[in-house]
């Protein structure tokens, strides 16, 4: 998988039928293989769409010569009619001519190996393809464009400068900190640490953008959980009836609120019951709340709060939760001020208060950092963990530099600075292991 000497082939368009399907060849033999299976008399002109025939179809072929192609290698793309049979045939013929079937993500891996993309950008390609909301796509696109790469590059350059100064100072052992004064070095380290720490903090919001959030709906029977669920997803997915105990299993659906991808989970109403099915439903409900990023605790505002509502409020007190007082369209039996928790009044059936609820949900998920239109620079947990490791190394360097009894010798500080740089280089992939690469690219689809 890590060799770039052979030529790989795969169908680049999604499985199934379509107007057009594309087979992609990449590697040194791509032009020759294409010429032979397209029975061309003259070689394909660079970046020109050429009409041609394969054994089974009329196609258009385009040659993107190395190094100005997606992979950095010679690429030939063959657009055929989008029939799985025809496309498979082209792939098989290419294999008979010496191409090898590409592994998942292998085209993008090659782009990384040839230096066309760094690892952050290669991962962004995968995220862009997987994106289901515009905000996810924006965040991935920014990373593909190199916003995070540039931030890390700037931090790395600052560290490298400092390292050069400290290493030069080592040649003047008597004086110590000859080329960089310890205070100035500490200031430089602190500046980089603050930038990286900001990225790490922002990564929580980034994870939300990339992975979405899980929201479970909790409450006793008949308070309108399923009605609220349907209102949030905008469809009649969950069954709603006047009979308490309607929902007995988890019902899951995704919704997109302002670009954030939410997985909503409707649950069985909480009550003591002999019914075996309902007992299991309630157990599942509890597990769903525990695993959720946010729990919507639904109360019926048209009926007095009873002991089971209070039990539920107690039970969910430790969770990240938002209390929703439903059935606001009916005469209220209690006021929000009667309960001492943050709550929103809504009517799931009429739609009253739903916009306020959506805003509160977003605010709770994003914390106070707000600015939800602004995609986070770091959305990937691998990156966040490495940046955190970099920060820790820099904080060790700071401690050494600001030692009250005088700065520690340069060697100590240098070790920490080198550790910090190593973490940054793992983010961009300048330093990485085959295992990590294998793991990252195995998530990709074939043909990308
Ligand atoms: N007036 C009014 N009725 C509502 C509202 N929301 C739900 N209802 C009614 O309340 C009843 C129960 O609604 P569901 O959404 O099934 O309640 P649930 O909490 O999912 O109930 P279980 O699945 O049995 O736990 C139905 O008759 C709904 O029409 C609301 O905002 N206003
Ligand atoms: Mg229900």
Short mmCIF file of C-alpha atoms and ligand atoms in Angstrom, two decimals:
data_model
loop_
_atom_site.label_atom_id
_atom_site.label_comp_id
_atom_site.label_asym_id
_atom_site.label_seq_id
_atom_site.Cartn_x
_atom_site.Cartn_y
_atom_site.Cartn_z
CA UNK A 1 0.00 0.00 0.00
CA UNK A 2 2.89 2.40 0.60
CA UNK A 3 4.62 1.80 -2.70
CA UNK A 4 4.01 4.26 -5.52
CA UNK A 5 5.73 2.18 -8.15
CA UNK A 6 2.73 0.27 -9.40
CA UNK A 7 -0.36 1.69 -11.08
CA UNK A 8 -3.68 1.50 -9.27
CA UNK A 9 -7.22 1.50 -10.60
CA UNK A 10 -10.69 1.86 -9.11
CA UNK A 11 -14.18 3.10 -9.83
CA UNK A 12 -14.23 6.64 -8.41
CA UNK A 13 -17.99 7.21 -8.52
CA UNK A 14 -20.40 5.72 -5.97
CA UNK A 15 -21.63 2.16 -6.40
CA UNK A 16 -24.84 1.78 -8.37
CA UNK A 17 -26.18 3.27 -11.57
CA UNK A 18 -25.75 6.87 -12.66
CA UNK A 19 -25.55 9.10 -15.68
CA UNK A 20 -21.77 8.88 -15.68
CA UNK A 21 -19.31 6.62 -13.91
CA UNK A 22 -15.61 7.32 -13.64
CA UNK A 23 -12.73 4.88 -13.51
CA UNK A 24 -9.49 6.34 -12.26
CA UNK A 25 -6.01 5.06 -12.98
CA UNK A 26 -2.97 6.45 -11.17
CA UNK A 27 0.70 5.58 -11.41
CA UNK A 28 3.56 5.51 -13.87
CA UNK A 29 1.86 3.06 -16.26
CA UNK A 30 -1.52 4.85 -16.31
CA UNK A 31 -1.08 6.46 -19.77
CA UNK A 32 0.17 3.21 -21.31
CA UNK A 33 -2.60 1.10 -19.77
CA UNK A 34 -5.22 3.61 -20.89
CA UNK A 35 -3.79 3.74 -24.42
CA UNK A 36 -4.00 0.00 -24.72
CA UNK A 37 -7.52 -0.45 -23.37
CA UNK A 38 -8.85 2.53 -25.31
CA UNK A 39 -7.10 1.33 -28.49
CA UNK A 40 -5.70 4.80 -29.09
CA UNK A 41 -3.59 5.57 -32.13
CA UNK A 42 -2.01 8.64 -30.55
CA UNK A 43 -1.36 9.18 -26.84
CA UNK A 44 -3.91 11.20 -24.84
CA UNK A 45 -3.14 14.92 -24.85
CA UNK A 46 -2.56 16.38 -21.40
CA UNK A 47 -5.72 17.67 -19.68
CA UNK A 48 -7.82 17.24 -22.83
CA UNK A 49 -11.04 15.27 -22.86
CA UNK A 50 -10.71 12.71 -25.64
CA UNK A 51 -13.55 10.65 -27.03
CA UNK A 52 -12.62 6.96 -27.24
CA UNK A 53 -13.99 3.44 -27.10
CA UNK A 54 -13.41 0.58 -24.72
CA UNK A 55 -14.48 -2.96 -25.54
CA UNK A 56 -17.93 -2.27 -24.11
CA UNK A 57 -18.68 1.46 -24.16
CA UNK A 58 -18.08 4.89 -25.63
CA UNK A 59 -16.05 6.92 -23.16
CA UNK A 60 -14.24 10.19 -22.58
CA UNK A 61 -10.70 9.94 -21.27
CA UNK A 62 -8.52 12.62 -19.72
CA UNK A 63 -4.84 12.43 -18.86
CA UNK A 64 -3.52 14.51 -15.97
CA UNK A 65 0.27 14.22 -16.19
CA UNK A 66 2.47 14.05 -13.09
CA UNK A 67 3.05 16.04 -10.97
CA UNK A 68 0.00 18.25 -11.57
CA UNK A 69 -2.67 15.72 -10.71
CA UNK A 70 -4.63 14.79 -7.59
CA UNK A 71 -2.14 12.09 -6.63
CA UNK A 72 0.92 13.84 -8.01
CA UNK A 73 1.30 10.87 -10.37
CA UNK A 74 0.13 10.30 -13.93
CA UNK A 75 -3.64 9.95 -13.75
CA UNK A 76 -6.07 8.90 -16.44
CA UNK A 77 -9.77 9.31 -15.77
CA UNK A 78 -12.17 7.43 -17.96
CA UNK A 79 -15.78 8.63 -17.92
CA UNK A 80 -18.16 5.98 -19.12
CA UNK A 81 -21.90 5.52 -18.90
CA UNK A 82 -22.71 4.91 -15.27
CA UNK A 83 -23.37 1.19 -15.47
CA UNK A 84 -21.73 -0.95 -12.82
CA UNK A 85 -21.20 -3.69 -15.40
CA UNK A 86 -19.41 -1.43 -17.86
CA UNK A 87 -17.30 0.20 -15.17
CA UNK A 88 -16.26 -3.12 -13.69
CA UNK A 89 -15.30 -4.29 -17.15
CA UNK A 90 -13.00 -1.29 -17.63
CA UNK A 91 -11.39 -1.95 -14.24
CA UNK A 92 -10.84 -5.60 -15.15
CA UNK A 93 -9.29 -4.70 -18.46
CA UNK A 94 -6.98 -2.23 -16.75
CA UNK A 95 -5.97 -4.99 -14.35
CA UNK A 96 -5.24 -7.32 -17.24
CA UNK A 97 -2.95 -4.60 -18.57
CA UNK A 98 -1.06 -4.55 -15.27
CA UNK A 99 -2.94 -2.20 -12.96
CA UNK A 100 -3.72 -3.22 -9.37
CA UNK A 101 -7.08 -2.63 -7.66
CA UNK A 102 -6.71 0.38 -5.34
CA UNK A 103 -7.20 0.02 -1.60
CA UNK A 104 -9.66 2.40 0.16
CA UNK A 105 -8.18 5.90 0.22
CA UNK A 106 -5.13 4.86 -1.75
CA UNK A 107 -5.37 7.72 -4.28
CA UNK A 108 -5.37 10.21 -1.43
CA UNK A 109 -2.60 8.28 0.34
CA UNK A 110 -0.52 8.69 -2.79
CA UNK A 111 -1.26 12.41 -2.82
CA UNK A 112 0.18 12.44 0.71
CA UNK A 113 3.18 10.26 -0.17
CA UNK A 114 4.06 12.44 -3.16
CA UNK A 115 3.71 15.59 -1.04
CA UNK A 116 0.65 16.99 -2.85
CA UNK A 117 -1.28 17.05 0.42
CA UNK A 118 -0.16 16.98 4.02
CA UNK A 119 -1.91 14.63 6.43
CA UNK A 120 -4.33 17.29 7.71
CA UNK A 121 -5.43 17.98 4.15
CA UNK A 122 -5.68 14.30 3.26
CA UNK A 123 -7.90 13.71 6.30
CA UNK A 124 -9.94 16.77 5.29
CA UNK A 125 -10.68 15.12 1.93
CA UNK A 126 -12.22 12.18 3.82
CA UNK A 127 -14.19 14.55 6.06
CA UNK A 128 -15.42 16.55 3.10
CA UNK A 129 -16.77 13.42 1.45
CA UNK A 130 -18.41 12.31 4.69
CA UNK A 131 -19.88 15.76 5.47
CA UNK A 132 -23.66 15.79 5.86
CA UNK A 133 -24.17 19.42 6.80
CA UNK A 134 -22.86 22.57 5.07
CA UNK A 135 -20.96 23.54 8.23
CA UNK A 136 -19.13 20.20 8.27
CA UNK A 137 -18.27 20.67 4.64
CA UNK A 138 -17.00 24.22 5.30
CA UNK A 139 -14.76 23.06 8.16
CA UNK A 140 -13.31 20.24 6.04
CA UNK A 141 -12.84 22.54 3.06
CA UNK A 142 -10.95 25.09 5.18
CA UNK A 143 -8.62 22.33 6.33
CA UNK A 144 -8.16 21.16 2.78
CA UNK A 145 -7.27 24.72 1.84
CA UNK A 146 -4.58 24.62 4.51
CA UNK A 147 -5.88 26.89 7.29
CA UNK A 148 -4.82 24.48 10.02
CA UNK A 149 -1.63 23.57 8.18
CA UNK A 150 -0.69 27.26 8.10
CA UNK A 151 -1.40 27.77 11.81
CA UNK A 152 0.74 24.79 12.68
CA UNK A 153 3.44 25.89 10.26
CA UNK A 154 3.64 29.29 11.97
CA UNK A 155 3.92 27.69 15.43
CA UNK A 156 6.57 25.32 14.15
CA UNK A 157 8.58 28.13 12.57
CA UNK A 158 8.55 30.06 15.86
CA UNK A 159 9.76 26.99 17.76
CA UNK A 160 12.46 26.31 15.19
CA UNK A 161 13.77 29.86 15.55
CA UNK A 162 13.96 29.48 19.28
CA UNK A 163 15.62 26.08 19.03
CA UNK A 164 18.26 27.50 16.69
CA UNK A 165 19.06 30.25 19.19
CA UNK A 166 19.23 27.87 22.16
CA UNK A 167 21.39 25.37 20.29
CA UNK A 168 23.81 28.10 19.29
CA UNK A 169 23.98 29.13 22.95
CA UNK A 170 25.16 25.64 23.86
CA UNK A 171 28.53 26.53 22.34
CA UNK A 172 29.01 29.16 25.03
CA UNK A 173 28.58 27.01 28.10
CA UNK A 174 29.95 29.54 30.57
CA UNK A 175 27.51 32.25 29.82
CA UNK A 176 24.31 30.28 29.21
CA UNK A 177 21.42 31.68 27.18
CA UNK A 178 23.97 33.55 25.08
CA UNK A 179 21.86 34.14 21.98
CA UNK A 180 18.43 34.14 23.55
CA UNK A 181 17.78 35.58 26.94
CA UNK A 182 15.74 33.20 29.14
CA UNK A 183 12.93 35.73 29.64
CA UNK A 184 12.61 36.28 25.90
CA UNK A 185 12.62 32.53 25.31
CA UNK A 186 9.83 32.10 27.88
CA UNK A 187 7.78 34.81 26.18
CA UNK A 188 8.20 33.11 22.80
CA UNK A 189 7.22 29.71 24.22
CA UNK A 190 4.21 31.21 25.96
CA UNK A 191 3.00 32.83 22.74
CA UNK A 192 3.11 29.52 20.89
CA UNK A 193 1.54 27.65 23.80
CA UNK A 194 -1.36 30.10 23.89
CA UNK A 195 -2.04 29.68 20.19
CA UNK A 196 -2.01 25.90 20.41
CA UNK A 197 -4.10 25.89 23.60
CA UNK A 198 -6.69 28.02 21.82
CA UNK A 199 -6.86 25.45 19.03
CA UNK A 200 -7.32 22.65 21.58
CA UNK A 201 -10.15 24.52 23.31
CA UNK A 202 -11.81 25.17 19.99
CA UNK A 203 -11.58 21.48 19.15
CA UNK A 204 -14.57 20.68 21.37
CA UNK A 205 -16.74 22.81 19.13
CA UNK A 206 -14.91 21.24 16.22
CA UNK A 207 -15.82 17.73 17.32
CA UNK A 208 -19.43 18.81 17.46
CA UNK A 209 -19.24 20.07 13.90
CA UNK A 210 -17.50 16.99 12.64
CA UNK A 211 -19.31 14.28 14.53
CA UNK A 212 -22.54 15.95 15.51
CA UNK A 213 -24.22 15.65 18.89
CA UNK A 214 -26.52 13.09 20.40
CA UNK A 215 -29.66 14.40 22.06
CA UNK A 216 -31.97 12.14 24.03
CA UNK A 217 -35.51 13.05 24.98
CA UNK A 218 -36.63 12.01 28.45
CA UNK A 219 -39.88 12.27 30.38
CA UNK A 220 -42.78 10.39 31.87
CA UNK A 221 -45.43 8.91 29.55
CA UNK A 222 -47.71 11.18 27.53
CA UNK A 223 -45.89 14.48 28.16
CA UNK A 224 -45.26 14.83 24.39
CA UNK A 225 -41.74 13.46 23.90
CA UNK A 226 -42.55 11.90 20.55
CA UNK A 227 -44.42 15.03 19.48
CA UNK A 228 -41.33 17.10 20.35
CA UNK A 229 -39.08 14.63 18.54
CA UNK A 230 -41.25 14.90 15.41
CA UNK A 231 -41.29 18.70 15.64
CA UNK A 232 -37.49 18.84 15.87
CA UNK A 233 -36.88 16.52 12.94
CA UNK A 234 -39.76 17.96 10.93
CA UNK A 235 -41.55 14.69 10.18
CA UNK A 236 -44.01 12.24 11.64
CA UNK A 237 -41.35 9.63 12.27
CA UNK A 238 -42.41 8.66 15.82
CA UNK A 239 -45.89 7.42 16.70
CA UNK A 240 -47.92 9.89 18.74
CA UNK A 241 -51.11 8.86 20.53
CA UNK A 242 -53.05 9.93 23.59
CA UNK A 243 -52.29 6.55 25.16
CA UNK A 244 -49.52 6.71 27.78
CA UNK A 245 -46.79 4.22 26.97
CA UNK A 246 -46.96 4.63 23.19
CA UNK A 247 -43.19 4.69 22.62
CA UNK A 248 -41.54 1.51 23.82
CA UNK A 249 -38.23 1.40 22.04
CA UNK A 250 -35.64 3.98 21.07
CA UNK A 251 -36.47 5.90 17.90
CA UNK A 252 -33.49 7.61 16.31
CA UNK A 253 -33.35 10.18 13.55
CA UNK A 254 -30.86 12.81 12.45
CA UNK A 255 -31.70 16.47 12.17
CA UNK A 256 -29.68 19.43 10.99
CA UNK A 257 -30.09 22.50 13.17
CA UNK A 258 -28.20 25.47 11.78
CA UNK A 259 -25.59 23.25 10.18
CA UNK A 260 -25.04 21.11 13.25
CA UNK A 261 -25.77 17.47 12.76
CA UNK A 262 -27.91 16.16 15.59
CA UNK A 263 -28.87 12.62 16.34
CA UNK A 264 -32.17 12.78 18.19
CA UNK A 265 -33.35 9.86 20.26
CA UNK A 266 -36.97 9.52 21.36
CA UNK A 267 -37.37 7.21 24.34
CA UNK A 268 -40.05 5.32 26.20
CA UNK A 269 -41.88 7.26 28.91
CA UNK A 270 -40.44 6.65 32.33
CA UNK A 271 -42.75 4.78 34.70
CA UNK A 272 -42.91 1.73 36.90
CA UNK A 273 -44.69 -1.01 35.05
CA UNK A 274 -45.15 -4.75 34.96
CA UNK A 275 -45.14 -4.81 31.17
CA UNK A 276 -41.99 -6.64 30.13
CA UNK A 277 -41.61 -4.73 26.87
CA UNK A 278 -42.02 -1.40 28.58
CA UNK A 279 -39.54 -2.32 31.33
CA UNK A 280 -36.92 -3.01 28.67
CA UNK A 281 -37.89 0.23 26.89
CA UNK A 282 -37.36 2.23 30.08
CA UNK A 283 -33.97 0.56 30.64
CA UNK A 284 -32.96 1.51 27.11
CA UNK A 285 -34.19 5.05 27.69
CA UNK A 286 -31.93 5.40 30.74
CA UNK A 287 -28.93 4.11 28.81
CA UNK A 288 -29.66 6.56 25.98
CA UNK A 289 -29.70 9.55 28.38
CA UNK A 290 -26.37 8.48 29.86
CA UNK A 291 -24.70 8.36 26.45
CA UNK A 292 -26.20 11.63 25.21
CA UNK A 293 -24.42 14.97 24.87
CA UNK A 294 -27.62 16.68 25.92
CA UNK A 295 -30.86 15.42 27.49
CA UNK A 296 -34.12 17.21 26.85
CA UNK A 297 -36.22 16.59 29.96
CA UNK A 298 -39.84 17.04 28.93
CA UNK A 299 -42.53 18.04 31.43
CA UNK A 300 -46.22 18.63 30.75
CA UNK A 301 -46.97 22.24 31.66
CA UNK A 302 -50.72 21.67 31.47
CA UNK A 303 -50.64 19.29 34.44
CA UNK A 304 -49.25 19.79 37.92
CA UNK A 305 -45.71 18.59 38.51
CA UNK A 306 -45.85 15.30 40.38
CA UNK A 307 -43.38 13.11 42.21
CA UNK A 308 -42.33 11.23 39.10
CA UNK A 309 -41.42 14.54 37.39
CA UNK A 310 -39.40 15.44 40.46
CA UNK A 311 -37.69 12.05 40.43
CA UNK A 312 -36.77 12.58 36.81
CA UNK A 313 -35.39 16.05 37.51
CA UNK A 314 -33.27 14.56 40.26
CA UNK A 315 -32.16 11.64 38.14
CA UNK A 316 -31.01 13.86 35.29
CA UNK A 317 -29.49 16.59 37.45
CA UNK A 318 -25.94 15.47 36.76
CA UNK A 319 -26.43 15.26 32.99
CA UNK A 320 -26.10 18.11 30.59
CA UNK A 321 -29.80 18.82 30.21
CA UNK A 322 -32.41 21.29 29.15
CA UNK A 323 -35.89 21.17 30.65
CA UNK A 324 -38.72 21.58 28.15
CA UNK A 325 -42.18 22.51 29.45
CA UNK A 326 -44.50 21.21 26.76
CA UNK A 327 -48.19 21.80 25.91
CA UNK A 328 -47.82 25.53 26.35
CA UNK A 329 -50.92 25.99 24.17
CA UNK A 330 -53.08 24.61 27.00
CA UNK A 331 -53.77 26.51 30.26
CA UNK A 332 -50.65 26.27 32.38
CA UNK A 333 -50.78 24.36 35.69
CA UNK A 334 -47.43 25.77 36.81
CA UNK A 335 -44.91 28.46 35.88
CA UNK A 336 -41.26 28.06 34.88
CA UNK A 337 -40.31 29.91 38.06
CA UNK A 338 -41.81 27.04 40.09
CA UNK A 339 -38.88 24.83 39.19
CA UNK A 340 -35.38 26.05 39.88
CA UNK A 341 -33.79 24.80 36.65
CA UNK A 342 -33.35 26.41 33.26
CA UNK A 343 -36.46 25.61 31.18
CA UNK A 344 -38.13 26.55 27.91
CA UNK A 345 -41.89 26.54 27.28
CA UNK A 346 -43.01 25.08 23.96
CA UNK A 347 -45.95 23.56 22.22
CA UNK A 348 -44.74 20.63 20.20
CA UNK A 349 -48.02 20.33 18.33
CA UNK A 350 -48.50 24.02 17.45
CA UNK A 351 -44.79 24.83 17.16
CA UNK A 352 -44.75 27.66 19.70
CA UNK A 353 -41.35 28.25 21.27
CA UNK A 354 -39.58 25.79 18.98
CA UNK A 355 -37.17 28.41 17.61
CA UNK A 356 -36.22 29.45 21.11
CA UNK A 357 -35.70 25.79 21.98
CA UNK A 358 -33.48 25.23 18.93
CA UNK A 359 -31.36 28.24 19.87
CA UNK A 360 -31.04 27.02 23.44
CA UNK A 361 -30.02 23.56 22.24
CA UNK A 362 -27.30 25.04 20.06
CA UNK A 363 -26.12 27.38 22.80
CA UNK A 364 -25.89 24.50 25.26
CA UNK A 365 -23.98 22.29 22.86
CA UNK A 366 -21.55 24.96 21.78
CA UNK A 367 -20.99 26.39 25.22
CA UNK A 368 -20.65 30.11 25.47
CA UNK A 369 -18.04 30.29 22.69
CA UNK A 370 -20.86 30.87 20.24
CA UNK A 371 -19.88 31.95 16.72
CA UNK A 372 -21.44 28.90 15.19
CA UNK A 373 -21.11 30.15 11.63
CA UNK A 374 -17.39 30.12 12.03
CA UNK A 375 -16.10 26.59 11.55
CA UNK A 376 -13.52 25.49 14.08
CA UNK A 377 -9.96 25.09 12.81
CA UNK A 378 -9.58 21.74 14.59
CA UNK A 379 -12.35 19.19 14.16
CA UNK A 380 -10.36 16.02 14.36
CA UNK A 381 -9.65 14.34 17.71
CA UNK A 382 -6.31 12.97 16.51
CA UNK A 383 -5.21 16.53 15.86
CA UNK A 384 -6.60 17.80 19.15
CA UNK A 385 -4.79 15.09 21.15
CA UNK A 386 -1.48 15.83 19.44
CA UNK A 387 -1.86 19.58 19.89
CA UNK A 388 -2.56 18.97 23.57
CA UNK A 389 0.63 16.91 23.77
CA UNK A 390 2.49 19.81 22.14
CA UNK A 391 1.03 22.22 24.70
CA UNK A 392 2.13 20.02 27.58
CA UNK A 393 5.70 19.93 26.27
CA UNK A 394 5.69 23.71 25.95
CA UNK A 395 4.40 24.11 29.49
CA UNK A 396 7.29 21.93 30.69
CA UNK A 397 9.69 24.18 28.78
CA UNK A 398 8.13 27.22 30.46
CA UNK A 399 8.55 25.70 33.89
CA UNK A 400 12.22 25.04 33.13
CA UNK A 401 12.77 28.55 31.81
CA UNK A 402 10.98 30.26 34.69
CA UNK A 403 12.54 28.20 37.45
CA UNK A 404 12.78 30.62 40.45
CA UNK A 405 16.37 29.51 41.12
CA UNK A 406 17.32 30.49 37.58
CA UNK A 407 16.56 28.92 34.23
CA UNK A 408 17.40 25.25 33.75
CA UNK A 409 20.22 24.53 31.28
CA UNK A 410 19.35 24.92 27.59
CA UNK A 411 19.45 21.16 27.01
CA UNK A 412 16.39 20.63 29.20
CA UNK A 413 14.39 23.29 27.45
CA UNK A 414 15.50 21.99 24.07
CA UNK A 415 14.20 18.50 24.82
CA UNK A 416 10.75 19.90 25.54
CA UNK A 417 10.78 22.11 22.47
CA UNK A 418 11.76 19.15 20.30
CA UNK A 419 8.89 17.13 21.84
CA UNK A 420 6.48 19.92 20.99
CA UNK A 421 7.70 20.05 17.40
CA UNK A 422 7.39 16.26 17.10
CA UNK A 423 3.72 16.48 18.09
CA UNK A 424 3.10 19.17 15.48
CA UNK A 425 4.84 17.12 12.82
CA UNK A 426 2.62 14.17 13.62
CA UNK A 427 -0.43 16.33 12.97
CA UNK A 428 0.73 17.31 9.50
CA UNK A 429 2.18 13.85 8.90
CA UNK A 430 5.75 14.99 8.43
CA UNK A 431 6.54 12.44 11.08
CA UNK A 432 4.21 9.49 11.29
CA UNK A 433 4.01 5.71 11.35
CA UNK A 434 2.64 3.32 8.77
CA UNK A 435 0.08 2.12 11.31
CA UNK A 436 -1.33 5.58 11.78
CA UNK A 437 -1.51 6.09 8.02
CA UNK A 438 -3.11 2.73 7.50
CA UNK A 439 -5.73 3.56 10.12
CA UNK A 440 -6.49 6.98 8.69
CA UNK A 441 -6.82 5.88 5.08
CA UNK A 442 -8.81 2.74 5.80
CA UNK A 443 -11.77 5.01 6.62
CA UNK A 444 -11.87 6.26 3.06
CA UNK A 445 -13.97 4.86 0.28
CA UNK A 446 -12.44 2.94 -2.59
CA UNK A 447 -11.65 5.22 -5.48
CA UNK A 448 -10.74 8.23 -3.34
N1 LIG B 1 -52.25 20.29 23.39
C1 LIG B 1 -51.10 19.68 23.18
N2 LIG B 1 -51.06 18.35 23.13
C2 LIG B 1 -49.86 17.75 22.95
C3 LIG B 1 -48.67 18.49 22.77
N3 LIG B 1 -47.65 17.61 22.60
C4 LIG B 1 -48.20 16.39 22.65
N4 LIG B 1 -49.53 16.46 22.85
C5 LIG B 1 -50.46 15.33 22.97
O1 LIG B 1 -50.09 14.54 24.04
C6 LIG B 1 -50.32 13.16 23.77
C7 LIG B 1 -49.06 12.34 23.96
O2 LIG B 1 -48.09 12.75 23.01
P1 LIG B 1 -46.83 11.87 22.66
O3 LIG B 1 -45.96 12.72 21.82
O4 LIG B 1 -47.25 10.55 22.16
O5 LIG B 1 -46.24 11.73 24.12
P2 LIG B 1 -45.01 10.83 24.62
O6 LIG B 1 -44.35 11.55 25.71
O7 LIG B 1 -44.17 10.42 23.47
O8 LIG B 1 -45.77 9.56 25.22
P3 LIG B 1 -45.22 8.07 25.44
O9 LIG B 1 -44.58 7.61 24.17
O10 LIG B 1 -46.45 7.33 25.74
O11 LIG B 1 -44.27 8.11 26.58
C8 LIG B 1 -50.86 13.11 22.36
O12 LIG B 1 -52.25 13.08 22.38
C9 LIG B 1 -50.40 14.43 21.76
O13 LIG B 1 -51.21 14.89 20.73
C10 LIG B 1 -48.74 19.91 22.83
O14 LIG B 1 -47.79 20.66 22.70
N5 LIG B 1 -50.00 20.45 23.04
MG1 LIG B 2 -43.69 8.63 22.73
#
